[in-house]
Short mmCIF file of C-alpha atoms and ligand atoms in Angstrom, two decimals:
data_model
loop_
_atom_site.label_atom_id
_atom_site.label_comp_id
_atom_site.label_asym_id
_atom_site.label_seq_id
_atom_site.Cartn_x
_atom_site.Cartn_y
_atom_site.Cartn_z
CA MET A 40 -84.07 -92.12 -11.42
CA PRO A 41 -84.16 -94.13 -8.23
CA GLU A 42 -87.22 -96.30 -7.52
CA PRO A 43 -89.62 -94.81 -5.00
CA GLU A 44 -89.27 -96.62 -1.72
CA THR A 45 -92.12 -98.93 -0.93
CA PRO A 46 -93.31 -98.43 2.67
CA GLN A 47 -92.83 -101.34 5.10
CA THR A 48 -96.25 -102.53 6.26
CA THR A 49 -95.29 -105.06 8.94
CA ALA A 50 -98.22 -104.95 11.48
CA ALA A 51 -97.15 -104.03 15.03
CA LYS A 52 -97.10 -106.79 17.51
CA LYS A 53 -99.84 -106.42 20.20
CA LEU A 54 -99.46 -106.59 23.93
CA PHE A 55 -102.28 -107.18 26.38
CA VAL A 56 -101.62 -106.28 29.97
CA LYS A 57 -103.78 -107.30 32.97
CA THR A 58 -103.14 -105.56 36.20
CA TYR A 59 -104.06 -106.97 39.62
CA GLY A 60 -103.69 -105.31 42.98
CA CYS A 61 -102.34 -101.97 43.94
CA GLN A 62 -101.69 -98.63 42.24
CA MET A 63 -98.09 -99.35 42.16
CA ASN A 64 -98.82 -102.23 39.85
CA VAL A 65 -100.84 -99.89 37.59
CA TYR A 66 -97.79 -97.71 37.29
CA ASP A 67 -95.50 -100.73 36.70
CA SER A 68 -97.89 -102.05 34.02
CA GLU A 69 -97.60 -98.73 32.16
CA ARG A 70 -93.82 -98.77 32.33
CA MET A 71 -93.67 -102.40 31.11
CA ALA A 72 -95.95 -101.44 28.22
CA GLU A 73 -93.60 -98.69 27.42
CA ALA A 74 -90.54 -100.85 27.50
CA MET A 75 -92.26 -103.25 25.11
CA GLY A 76 -93.48 -100.31 23.06
CA ALA A 77 -89.82 -99.48 22.33
CA GLU A 78 -89.59 -102.94 20.85
CA GLY A 79 -92.53 -102.32 18.49
CA TYR A 80 -95.43 -103.62 20.62
CA VAL A 81 -98.64 -101.74 20.80
CA THR A 82 -101.16 -102.27 23.55
CA THR A 83 -104.54 -103.87 22.96
CA ASP A 84 -107.60 -104.33 25.05
CA VAL A 85 -108.60 -107.45 23.20
CA VAL A 86 -106.80 -110.43 24.60
CA GLU A 87 -107.65 -112.56 21.55
CA ASP A 88 -105.63 -110.21 19.39
CA ALA A 89 -102.52 -110.34 21.47
CA ASP A 90 -99.13 -111.63 20.50
CA MET A 91 -98.04 -111.26 24.11
CA VAL A 92 -100.04 -111.32 27.34
CA LEU A 93 -98.54 -109.91 30.57
CA LEU A 94 -100.37 -110.56 33.88
CA ASN A 95 -99.00 -108.12 36.54
CA THR A 96 -99.71 -109.96 39.72
CA CYS A 97 -100.47 -109.19 43.34
CA HIS A 98 -99.59 -111.40 46.25
CA ILE A 99 -100.99 -109.42 49.18
CA ARG A 100 -104.01 -111.75 49.84
CA GLU A 101 -104.79 -115.21 48.94
CA LYS A 102 -107.48 -114.45 46.43
CA ALA A 103 -105.06 -112.32 44.28
CA SER A 104 -102.77 -115.27 43.50
CA GLU A 105 -105.69 -117.58 42.94
CA LYS A 106 -106.96 -115.25 40.31
CA LEU A 107 -103.62 -115.54 38.49
CA TYR A 108 -103.93 -119.30 38.14
CA SER A 109 -107.51 -119.21 36.91
CA ASP A 110 -106.45 -116.65 34.31
CA LEU A 111 -103.57 -118.78 33.27
CA GLY A 112 -105.93 -121.69 32.80
CA ARG A 113 -108.07 -119.57 30.49
CA LEU A 114 -104.95 -118.54 28.47
CA ARG A 115 -104.10 -122.14 27.72
CA ALA A 116 -107.06 -122.31 25.27
CA LEU A 117 -105.95 -119.08 23.58
CA LYS A 118 -102.42 -120.21 23.28
CA ALA A 119 -103.63 -123.44 21.65
CA ASP A 120 -105.16 -121.21 18.88
CA ARG A 121 -102.15 -118.88 18.69
CA PRO A 122 -99.06 -120.88 19.16
CA GLY A 123 -96.72 -117.82 18.92
CA LEU A 124 -98.46 -116.18 21.89
CA LYS A 125 -96.09 -115.24 24.69
CA VAL A 126 -97.38 -115.22 28.17
CA GLY A 127 -95.51 -113.44 30.94
CA VAL A 128 -96.16 -113.21 34.64
CA ALA A 129 -94.83 -110.19 36.48
CA GLY A 130 -95.41 -108.49 39.87
CA CYS A 131 -95.38 -109.84 43.37
CA VAL A 132 -96.55 -113.47 42.72
CA ALA A 133 -93.78 -113.71 40.13
CA GLN A 134 -91.30 -112.51 42.71
CA ALA A 135 -92.58 -114.96 45.45
CA GLU A 136 -93.00 -118.08 43.35
CA GLY A 137 -90.54 -117.62 40.54
CA ALA A 138 -89.73 -120.79 38.55
CA GLU A 139 -92.67 -122.60 40.40
CA ILE A 140 -95.05 -120.73 38.08
CA LEU A 141 -93.19 -122.25 34.99
CA ARG A 142 -93.52 -125.69 36.56
CA ARG A 143 -97.21 -125.28 37.54
CA SER A 144 -98.31 -123.62 34.35
CA PRO A 145 -96.92 -124.76 31.08
CA VAL A 146 -98.54 -121.82 29.29
CA VAL A 147 -96.09 -119.32 30.90
CA ASP A 148 -93.00 -118.27 28.95
CA LEU A 149 -91.61 -115.47 31.20
CA VAL A 150 -91.64 -114.71 34.82
CA VAL A 151 -90.29 -111.33 35.92
CA GLY A 152 -90.20 -109.71 39.28
CA PRO A 153 -91.07 -106.04 40.19
CA GLN A 154 -87.36 -105.00 40.35
CA SER A 155 -86.28 -106.55 37.10
CA TYR A 156 -89.07 -105.84 34.61
CA HIS A 157 -86.84 -103.41 32.64
CA ARG A 158 -85.13 -106.58 31.31
CA LEU A 159 -88.38 -107.80 29.72
CA PRO A 160 -87.45 -106.81 26.17
CA GLN A 161 -84.13 -108.67 26.44
CA MET A 162 -85.88 -111.77 27.82
CA VAL A 163 -88.47 -111.68 24.95
CA ALA A 164 -85.67 -111.33 22.30
CA ALA A 165 -83.72 -114.25 23.95
CA GLY A 166 -86.80 -116.59 23.53
CA GLY A 167 -87.43 -119.73 25.50
CA ARG A 168 -88.79 -119.92 29.08
CA GLN A 169 -87.14 -117.64 31.50
CA VAL A 170 -87.32 -116.41 35.08
CA ASP A 171 -85.84 -113.14 36.32
CA THR A 172 -86.65 -112.34 40.02
CA GLU A 173 -83.34 -110.66 40.85
CA PHE A 174 -82.96 -107.42 42.62
CA PRO A 175 -80.44 -106.10 40.12
CA VAL A 176 -77.79 -103.45 40.89
CA GLU A 177 -78.92 -101.30 37.99
CA ASP A 178 -81.92 -99.09 38.83
CA LYS A 179 -84.81 -100.08 36.56
CA PHE A 180 -85.89 -96.50 36.35
CA SER A 181 -82.71 -95.35 34.74
CA VAL A 182 -83.00 -98.07 32.11
CA LEU A 183 -86.69 -97.74 31.24
CA PRO A 184 -87.71 -95.61 28.26
CA GLU A 185 -88.99 -92.11 29.10
CA ARG A 186 -92.68 -91.98 29.98
CA LYS A 187 -95.11 -91.11 27.14
CA VAL A 188 -98.35 -92.86 27.61
CA THR A 189 -100.77 -91.40 30.13
CA ARG A 190 -104.42 -92.21 30.56
CA GLY A 191 -105.93 -88.87 31.10
CA PRO A 192 -105.15 -85.92 33.49
CA ALA A 193 -104.41 -88.05 36.71
CA ALA A 194 -101.26 -89.96 36.72
CA PHE A 195 -99.26 -92.05 39.24
CA LEU A 196 -95.57 -91.60 39.98
CA THR A 197 -93.65 -94.16 41.97
CA VAL A 198 -91.24 -92.34 44.32
CA GLN A 199 -90.42 -95.11 46.69
CA GLU A 200 -90.53 -98.91 46.71
CA GLY A 201 -90.27 -101.65 49.22
CA CYS A 202 -90.72 -101.65 52.92
CA ASP A 203 -88.61 -102.31 55.95
CA LYS A 204 -91.57 -102.34 58.42
CA PHE A 205 -92.21 -106.20 58.45
CA CYS A 206 -95.79 -106.08 59.69
CA ALA A 207 -96.45 -109.71 60.76
CA PHE A 208 -99.14 -110.44 58.17
CA CYS A 209 -97.54 -108.82 55.12
CA VAL A 210 -95.51 -110.10 52.12
CA VAL A 211 -94.44 -106.83 50.75
CA PRO A 212 -91.01 -106.69 52.44
CA TYR A 213 -90.30 -110.05 50.91
CA THR A 214 -91.68 -109.41 47.43
CA ARG A 215 -90.75 -105.84 46.90
CA GLY A 216 -87.65 -105.84 48.97
CA ALA A 217 -86.05 -103.23 51.13
CA GLU A 218 -87.07 -99.56 51.11
CA VAL A 219 -85.53 -97.60 48.25
CA SER A 220 -86.23 -93.99 47.33
CA ARG A 221 -85.79 -92.57 43.89
CA PRO A 222 -83.71 -89.29 43.55
CA VAL A 223 -85.62 -86.02 43.71
CA ALA A 224 -84.22 -84.60 40.33
CA ARG A 225 -85.36 -87.69 38.42
CA LEU A 226 -88.83 -87.49 40.01
CA LEU A 227 -89.14 -83.81 39.23
CA ASP A 228 -88.22 -84.56 35.65
CA GLU A 229 -90.71 -87.26 35.35
CA ALA A 230 -93.43 -85.08 36.91
CA ARG A 231 -92.63 -82.15 34.51
CA GLY A 232 -92.80 -84.55 31.67
CA LEU A 233 -96.27 -85.72 32.73
CA VAL A 234 -97.55 -82.09 33.08
CA ALA A 235 -96.22 -81.26 29.65
CA GLN A 236 -98.45 -84.10 28.39
CA GLY A 237 -101.51 -82.65 30.06
CA VAL A 238 -101.42 -84.21 33.47
CA ARG A 239 -103.04 -82.14 36.19
CA GLU A 240 -102.91 -84.42 39.16
CA ILE A 241 -100.02 -86.67 40.32
CA THR A 242 -100.27 -89.31 42.95
CA LEU A 243 -96.83 -90.14 44.51
CA LEU A 244 -96.72 -93.84 45.16
CA GLY A 245 -94.79 -95.97 47.56
CA GLN A 246 -95.46 -98.94 49.78
CA ASN A 247 -94.25 -96.76 52.49
CA VAL A 248 -94.39 -93.47 50.74
CA ASN A 249 -94.01 -91.21 53.81
CA ALA A 250 -90.72 -93.01 54.60
CA TYR A 251 -89.46 -91.41 51.40
CA HIS A 252 -85.85 -90.10 51.70
CA GLY A 253 -84.56 -89.49 48.20
CA ALA A 254 -81.26 -87.95 47.27
CA GLY A 255 -81.64 -84.17 46.69
CA PRO A 256 -79.21 -81.44 45.76
CA THR A 257 -78.23 -80.94 49.37
CA GLY A 258 -78.66 -84.44 50.97
CA ALA A 259 -81.60 -86.54 51.53
CA MET A 260 -85.06 -85.09 51.26
CA GLY A 261 -88.22 -86.35 52.98
CA LEU A 262 -91.68 -86.54 51.44
CA ALA A 263 -92.77 -83.19 52.64
CA ALA A 264 -89.81 -81.50 50.90
CA LEU A 265 -90.47 -83.49 47.73
CA LEU A 266 -94.10 -82.46 47.79
CA ARG A 267 -93.09 -78.74 48.19
CA GLU A 268 -90.78 -79.06 45.07
CA MET A 269 -93.57 -80.78 43.09
CA ALA A 270 -95.95 -77.96 44.01
CA LYS A 271 -93.68 -75.49 42.25
CA ILE A 272 -94.35 -77.20 38.82
CA ASP A 273 -96.62 -74.89 36.73
CA GLY A 274 -99.78 -76.53 35.72
CA LEU A 275 -99.78 -79.23 38.25
CA ALA A 276 -102.98 -78.61 40.17
CA ARG A 277 -103.22 -81.41 42.58
CA LEU A 278 -100.87 -83.64 44.50
CA ARG A 279 -101.56 -86.80 46.55
CA TYR A 280 -99.60 -89.50 48.10
CA THR A 281 -100.16 -93.12 49.15
CA THR A 282 -99.70 -95.34 51.15
CA SER A 283 -98.37 -93.97 54.39
CA HIS A 284 -97.49 -95.55 57.73
CA PRO A 285 -98.58 -93.78 60.92
CA ASN A 286 -95.05 -93.95 62.41
CA ASP A 287 -93.58 -91.94 59.48
CA MET A 288 -96.10 -89.06 59.65
CA GLU A 289 -93.44 -86.45 60.41
CA ASP A 290 -94.19 -82.86 61.61
CA ASP A 291 -93.18 -81.22 58.31
CA LEU A 292 -95.54 -83.56 56.42
CA ILE A 293 -98.42 -82.70 58.70
CA ALA A 294 -97.50 -78.98 58.23
CA ALA A 295 -97.61 -79.52 54.41
CA HIS A 296 -101.35 -80.44 54.73
CA GLY A 297 -101.95 -77.07 56.26
CA ASP A 298 -99.98 -74.84 53.85
CA LEU A 299 -99.70 -76.56 50.43
CA PRO A 300 -102.83 -75.62 48.47
CA GLN A 301 -102.13 -78.43 45.77
CA LEU A 302 -102.03 -81.17 48.41
CA SER A 303 -105.35 -82.99 48.42
CA PRO A 304 -107.26 -83.04 51.75
CA TYR A 305 -107.25 -86.77 51.57
CA LEU A 306 -105.05 -89.07 53.58
CA HIS A 307 -104.83 -92.79 53.34
CA LEU A 308 -103.40 -93.81 56.63
CA PRO A 309 -103.86 -97.46 57.29
CA VAL A 310 -104.30 -98.37 61.00
CA GLN A 311 -105.16 -102.17 60.46
CA SER A 312 -106.77 -102.64 63.97
CA GLY A 313 -107.87 -100.58 66.97
CA SER A 314 -106.62 -103.11 69.61
CA ASP A 315 -103.19 -102.46 71.10
CA ARG A 316 -102.72 -106.20 71.71
CA ILE A 317 -103.32 -106.99 68.04
CA LEU A 318 -101.32 -103.99 66.86
CA LYS A 319 -98.42 -105.34 68.91
CA ALA A 320 -98.95 -108.87 67.52
CA MET A 321 -98.96 -107.27 64.05
CA ASN A 322 -95.63 -105.57 64.66
CA ARG A 323 -97.18 -102.20 63.89
CA LYS A 324 -95.08 -100.42 66.56
CA HIS A 325 -97.87 -97.93 67.42
CA THR A 326 -100.92 -97.93 69.63
CA ALA A 327 -104.56 -97.00 68.83
CA GLU A 328 -104.11 -93.89 70.99
CA ALA A 329 -101.01 -92.81 69.08
CA TYR A 330 -103.06 -93.13 65.91
CA LEU A 331 -105.98 -91.09 67.29
CA ARG A 332 -103.59 -88.37 68.51
CA LEU A 333 -102.04 -88.24 64.99
CA ILE A 334 -105.36 -87.75 63.31
CA GLU A 335 -106.16 -84.97 65.75
CA ARG A 336 -102.87 -83.21 64.83
CA ILE A 337 -103.60 -83.50 61.12
CA ARG A 338 -107.12 -82.34 61.61
CA ALA A 339 -105.88 -79.29 63.59
CA VAL A 340 -104.05 -78.07 60.41
CA ARG A 341 -106.61 -79.35 57.90
CA PRO A 342 -109.91 -79.72 59.57
CA ASP A 343 -111.74 -80.93 56.37
CA ILE A 344 -109.29 -83.78 55.54
CA LEU A 345 -110.82 -87.00 54.56
CA VAL A 346 -109.19 -89.83 56.34
CA SER A 347 -109.14 -93.38 54.90
CA SER A 348 -107.68 -96.58 56.21
CA ASP A 349 -107.05 -100.29 55.74
CA PHE A 350 -108.36 -102.79 58.29
CA ILE A 351 -107.66 -106.44 58.81
CA VAL A 352 -110.13 -108.51 60.68
CA GLY A 353 -109.58 -111.99 62.06
CA PHE A 354 -105.89 -111.59 62.66
CA PRO A 355 -104.70 -114.68 64.59
CA GLY A 356 -105.58 -114.28 68.26
CA GLU A 357 -108.20 -111.49 67.59
CA THR A 358 -110.94 -111.65 70.26
CA ASP A 359 -114.34 -110.05 70.39
CA ARG A 360 -112.88 -107.42 72.80
CA ASP A 361 -110.07 -106.72 70.24
CA PHE A 362 -112.62 -106.27 67.47
CA GLN A 363 -114.78 -104.01 69.48
CA ASP A 364 -111.62 -101.88 70.06
CA THR A 365 -111.32 -101.62 66.37
CA MET A 366 -115.00 -100.63 66.04
CA ASP A 367 -114.51 -97.98 68.72
CA LEU A 368 -111.49 -96.48 66.88
CA ILE A 369 -113.63 -96.33 63.80
CA ARG A 370 -116.45 -94.54 65.67
CA THR A 371 -113.90 -92.10 67.04
CA VAL A 372 -112.13 -91.22 63.84
CA GLY A 373 -115.04 -91.21 61.34
CA PHE A 374 -113.52 -92.52 58.10
CA GLY A 375 -114.43 -91.09 54.70
CA ALA A 376 -113.36 -94.38 53.02
CA ALA A 377 -111.69 -97.58 53.90
CA PHE A 378 -110.52 -100.94 52.56
CA SER A 379 -111.10 -103.91 54.80
CA PHE A 380 -109.94 -107.34 54.56
CA LYS A 381 -110.33 -110.75 56.20
CA TYR A 382 -106.87 -111.82 57.39
CA SER A 383 -105.29 -114.41 54.99
CA ALA A 384 -102.12 -116.29 55.96
CA ARG A 385 -99.25 -115.48 53.58
CA PRO A 386 -96.63 -118.22 53.41
CA GLY A 387 -93.34 -117.03 54.97
CA THR A 388 -94.82 -114.34 57.14
CA PRO A 389 -94.52 -114.59 60.90
CA ALA A 390 -98.29 -114.44 61.48
CA ALA A 391 -98.89 -117.45 59.22
CA GLU A 392 -97.38 -119.68 61.97
CA ARG A 393 -100.32 -118.70 64.27
CA ALA A 394 -103.75 -120.42 64.58
CA PRO A 395 -106.30 -118.59 62.49
CA VAL A 396 -109.60 -117.18 63.74
CA ALA A 397 -112.59 -119.26 62.72
CA VAL A 398 -113.71 -118.15 59.37
CA GLU A 399 -117.42 -117.60 60.33
CA ILE A 400 -116.26 -115.23 63.00
CA ALA A 401 -113.93 -113.34 60.70
CA ASP A 402 -116.75 -113.18 58.06
CA ALA A 403 -119.19 -111.70 60.61
CA ARG A 404 -116.67 -109.17 61.87
CA LEU A 405 -115.85 -108.08 58.33
CA GLN A 406 -119.50 -107.47 57.61
CA GLU A 407 -120.05 -105.55 60.73
CA LEU A 408 -116.98 -103.38 60.12
CA GLN A 409 -117.91 -102.71 56.50
CA ALA A 410 -121.45 -101.70 57.49
CA LEU A 411 -120.13 -99.13 59.89
CA ILE A 412 -117.59 -97.80 57.35
CA ALA A 413 -120.41 -97.57 54.75
CA THR A 414 -122.51 -95.40 57.12
CA GLN A 415 -119.59 -93.07 57.75
CA GLN A 416 -118.64 -92.90 54.12
CA ARG A 417 -122.23 -91.93 53.31
CA ALA A 418 -122.34 -89.25 56.02
CA VAL A 419 -119.05 -87.75 54.74
CA GLN A 420 -120.36 -87.72 51.18
CA GLU A 421 -123.71 -86.21 52.20
CA ALA A 422 -122.02 -83.44 54.16
CA MET A 423 -120.47 -82.25 50.75
CA VAL A 424 -123.93 -81.41 49.51
CA GLY A 425 -124.32 -77.61 49.07
CA ARG A 426 -120.50 -77.07 49.21
CA GLU A 427 -118.37 -75.64 46.41
CA VAL A 428 -115.62 -77.98 45.26
CA THR A 429 -112.93 -78.10 42.58
CA VAL A 430 -113.18 -80.92 40.08
CA ILE A 431 -110.63 -82.11 37.48
CA TYR A 432 -112.56 -83.73 34.60
CA GLU A 433 -111.25 -87.21 33.78
CA LYS A 434 -113.80 -88.52 31.17
CA SER A 435 -117.21 -88.02 29.75
CA GLY A 436 -120.23 -89.33 31.62
CA ARG A 437 -122.81 -91.69 30.51
CA LEU A 438 -125.44 -89.14 29.94
CA PRO A 439 -125.13 -86.77 26.98
CA GLY A 440 -123.24 -83.51 27.94
CA GLN A 441 -122.08 -85.01 31.25
CA MET A 442 -118.49 -84.88 32.55
CA VAL A 443 -117.04 -86.91 35.35
CA GLY A 444 -114.07 -86.12 37.52
CA LYS A 445 -112.74 -86.14 40.97
CA SER A 446 -113.04 -83.59 43.71
CA ASP A 447 -110.11 -82.55 45.96
CA HIS A 448 -111.52 -85.12 48.48
CA LEU A 449 -111.48 -87.70 45.72
CA HIS A 450 -115.17 -88.08 45.37
CA ALA A 451 -116.33 -89.04 41.92
CA VAL A 452 -118.40 -86.00 40.70
CA HIS A 453 -120.85 -85.87 37.79
CA VAL A 454 -121.40 -82.44 36.26
CA GLN A 455 -123.77 -81.39 33.36
CA ASP A 456 -121.33 -79.49 31.05
CA PRO A 457 -121.63 -79.97 27.37
CA GLU A 458 -118.63 -77.70 26.77
CA GLY A 459 -116.48 -79.54 29.29
CA GLN A 460 -113.13 -80.91 28.29
CA ILE A 461 -111.06 -83.78 29.83
CA GLY A 462 -108.26 -82.25 31.95
CA GLN A 463 -110.20 -79.06 32.68
CA LEU A 464 -110.48 -77.70 36.27
CA VAL A 465 -113.92 -76.42 37.31
CA ARG A 466 -115.58 -75.04 40.42
CA VAL A 467 -118.90 -76.63 40.94
CA ARG A 468 -121.55 -76.75 43.64
CA VAL A 469 -122.52 -80.27 44.88
CA SER A 470 -126.27 -80.84 44.43
CA ALA A 471 -126.74 -84.44 45.57
CA SER A 472 -125.03 -87.55 46.95
CA ALA A 473 -125.57 -90.86 45.27
CA SER A 474 -124.18 -94.21 46.46
CA ASN A 475 -120.67 -93.85 45.12
CA SER A 476 -120.54 -90.42 43.63
CA LEU A 477 -121.70 -86.77 43.85
CA ALA A 478 -123.70 -84.72 41.43
CA ALA A 479 -122.88 -80.98 40.91
CA ASN A 480 -123.63 -77.89 38.95
CA LEU A 481 -120.98 -75.88 37.19
CA LEU A 482 -120.08 -72.59 38.69
CA SER A 483 -116.88 -71.55 36.80
CA ARG A 484 -113.93 -72.71 34.90
CA ILE A 485 -110.42 -72.47 36.31
CA PRO A 486 -107.85 -71.55 33.70
N1 5AD B 53 -104.37 -110.55 54.99
C1 5AD B 53 -105.25 -109.61 54.82
N2 5AD B 53 -105.07 -108.37 54.48
C2 5AD B 53 -103.77 -108.01 54.21
N3 5AD B 53 -103.23 -106.81 53.94
C3 5AD B 53 -101.92 -107.01 53.76
N4 5AD B 53 -101.56 -108.24 54.06
C4 5AD B 53 -102.77 -108.85 54.37
C5 5AD B 53 -103.03 -110.24 54.74
N5 5AD B 53 -102.01 -111.19 54.86
C6 5AD B 53 -104.00 -105.56 53.77
C7 5AD B 53 -103.55 -104.51 54.72
C8 5AD B 53 -102.76 -103.55 53.81
C9 5AD B 53 -103.52 -103.77 52.56
C10 5AD B 53 -102.81 -103.20 51.32
O1 5AD B 53 -103.77 -105.05 52.36
O2 5AD B 53 -104.67 -103.93 55.31
O3 5AD B 53 -102.76 -102.23 54.40
FE1 SF4 B 54 -96.74 -104.37 54.47
FE2 SF4 B 54 -97.38 -101.77 54.77
FE3 SF4 B 54 -96.60 -103.16 56.91
FE4 SF4 B 54 -94.86 -102.52 55.01
S1 SF4 B 54 -96.03 -101.14 56.30
S2 SF4 B 54 -95.06 -104.51 55.92
S3 SF4 B 54 -96.11 -102.66 53.11
S4 SF4 B 54 -98.48 -103.51 55.69
#
């Protein structure tokens, strides 16, 4: 009789991933974890247990790359205790600084850019210190393993990468490269796979998502056509997309907001500034008036749409008058949310050559702008009180029997629902508005 086989008990290697910056990085981090998963790595939330640490970086503003170097400093001590520990730097700082990271930080083994991270397993297997910041001919998405990890019912799906717009302040065209759209059929497959795993909401991601023009069965398809195909997937309750550029808000995309029930009444449409002079200097190629007219057209088909934006204050040459134009635009639009930033010079961008606005002035403007946005955000949230909304539960709340999810307008909503399950859709009536969330009472469950 043959001997019974003894099971192999080699412990899986552990991977710790830290993500900085945008939602696209969140998506990329998941894909990198899957690529390493195929090599036997499991993810851990405890950095001290890790055999490999991956920092997926952001280069968009100064603070983002400063954070990387302070984290690397901390990893030095950990690596002293765990000599086998591998440290990788991915993302846009990796792309921008490449081998400089290896020189500056001896703790780093691997540097990999956003377009070459599918090669991470090979780099790890090869050993030694390596840099790969190429824009390879092979498409990373066709090499990466199929998606299997999801974190609840809301998932991201990258449909487009890169940007050809070259706003004068922005590094994205340099770090992420030229605009590339993924083919429609692959995206539909990935979306169906996600829904089969219980995903109910998909956010289509791209640096310039509404410039999407992926290959479809009968030629290139735009974002509106892609959304319409996605909306046919059974079980997919909610669709969103981000981030858009005002100049790519085509008629069919605006129309989709009026007639696609799955499409969230939420639009993140950065304007950056309300001053035509500054918009021109930023190379935005639209005026404040054009933005206002666009918002009017979108509100004509979807009156309750919640509009959000990004703003930069203290762009080189910004005067008080320019800043007041931005404040006027904000008053006219009425934003439901916004991200606002003090301008920071990014090396290699055209605006970095220009004299900066005094930091105290920029600080004061940022505070004033954020106070106005906060007032508008509160008003939009308070206007939800008494209304019936649909919520997709994403997790349990802190109180017993409480569930937390997002409404169609992307407000966080707390519901007392002891029978509630993650991933469930419910109709609720909003009862109160707190600082960053709504409270609501359960009305019914949506099958
Ligand atoms: N300084 C400040 N903010 C910036 N952003 C992009 N580049 C810079 C910069 N150099 C902001 C823009 C963009 C958002 C993602 O980050 O508002 O829309
Ligand atoms: Fe950067 Fe967006 Fe401008 Fe492209 S459109 S350059 S990603 S700010």
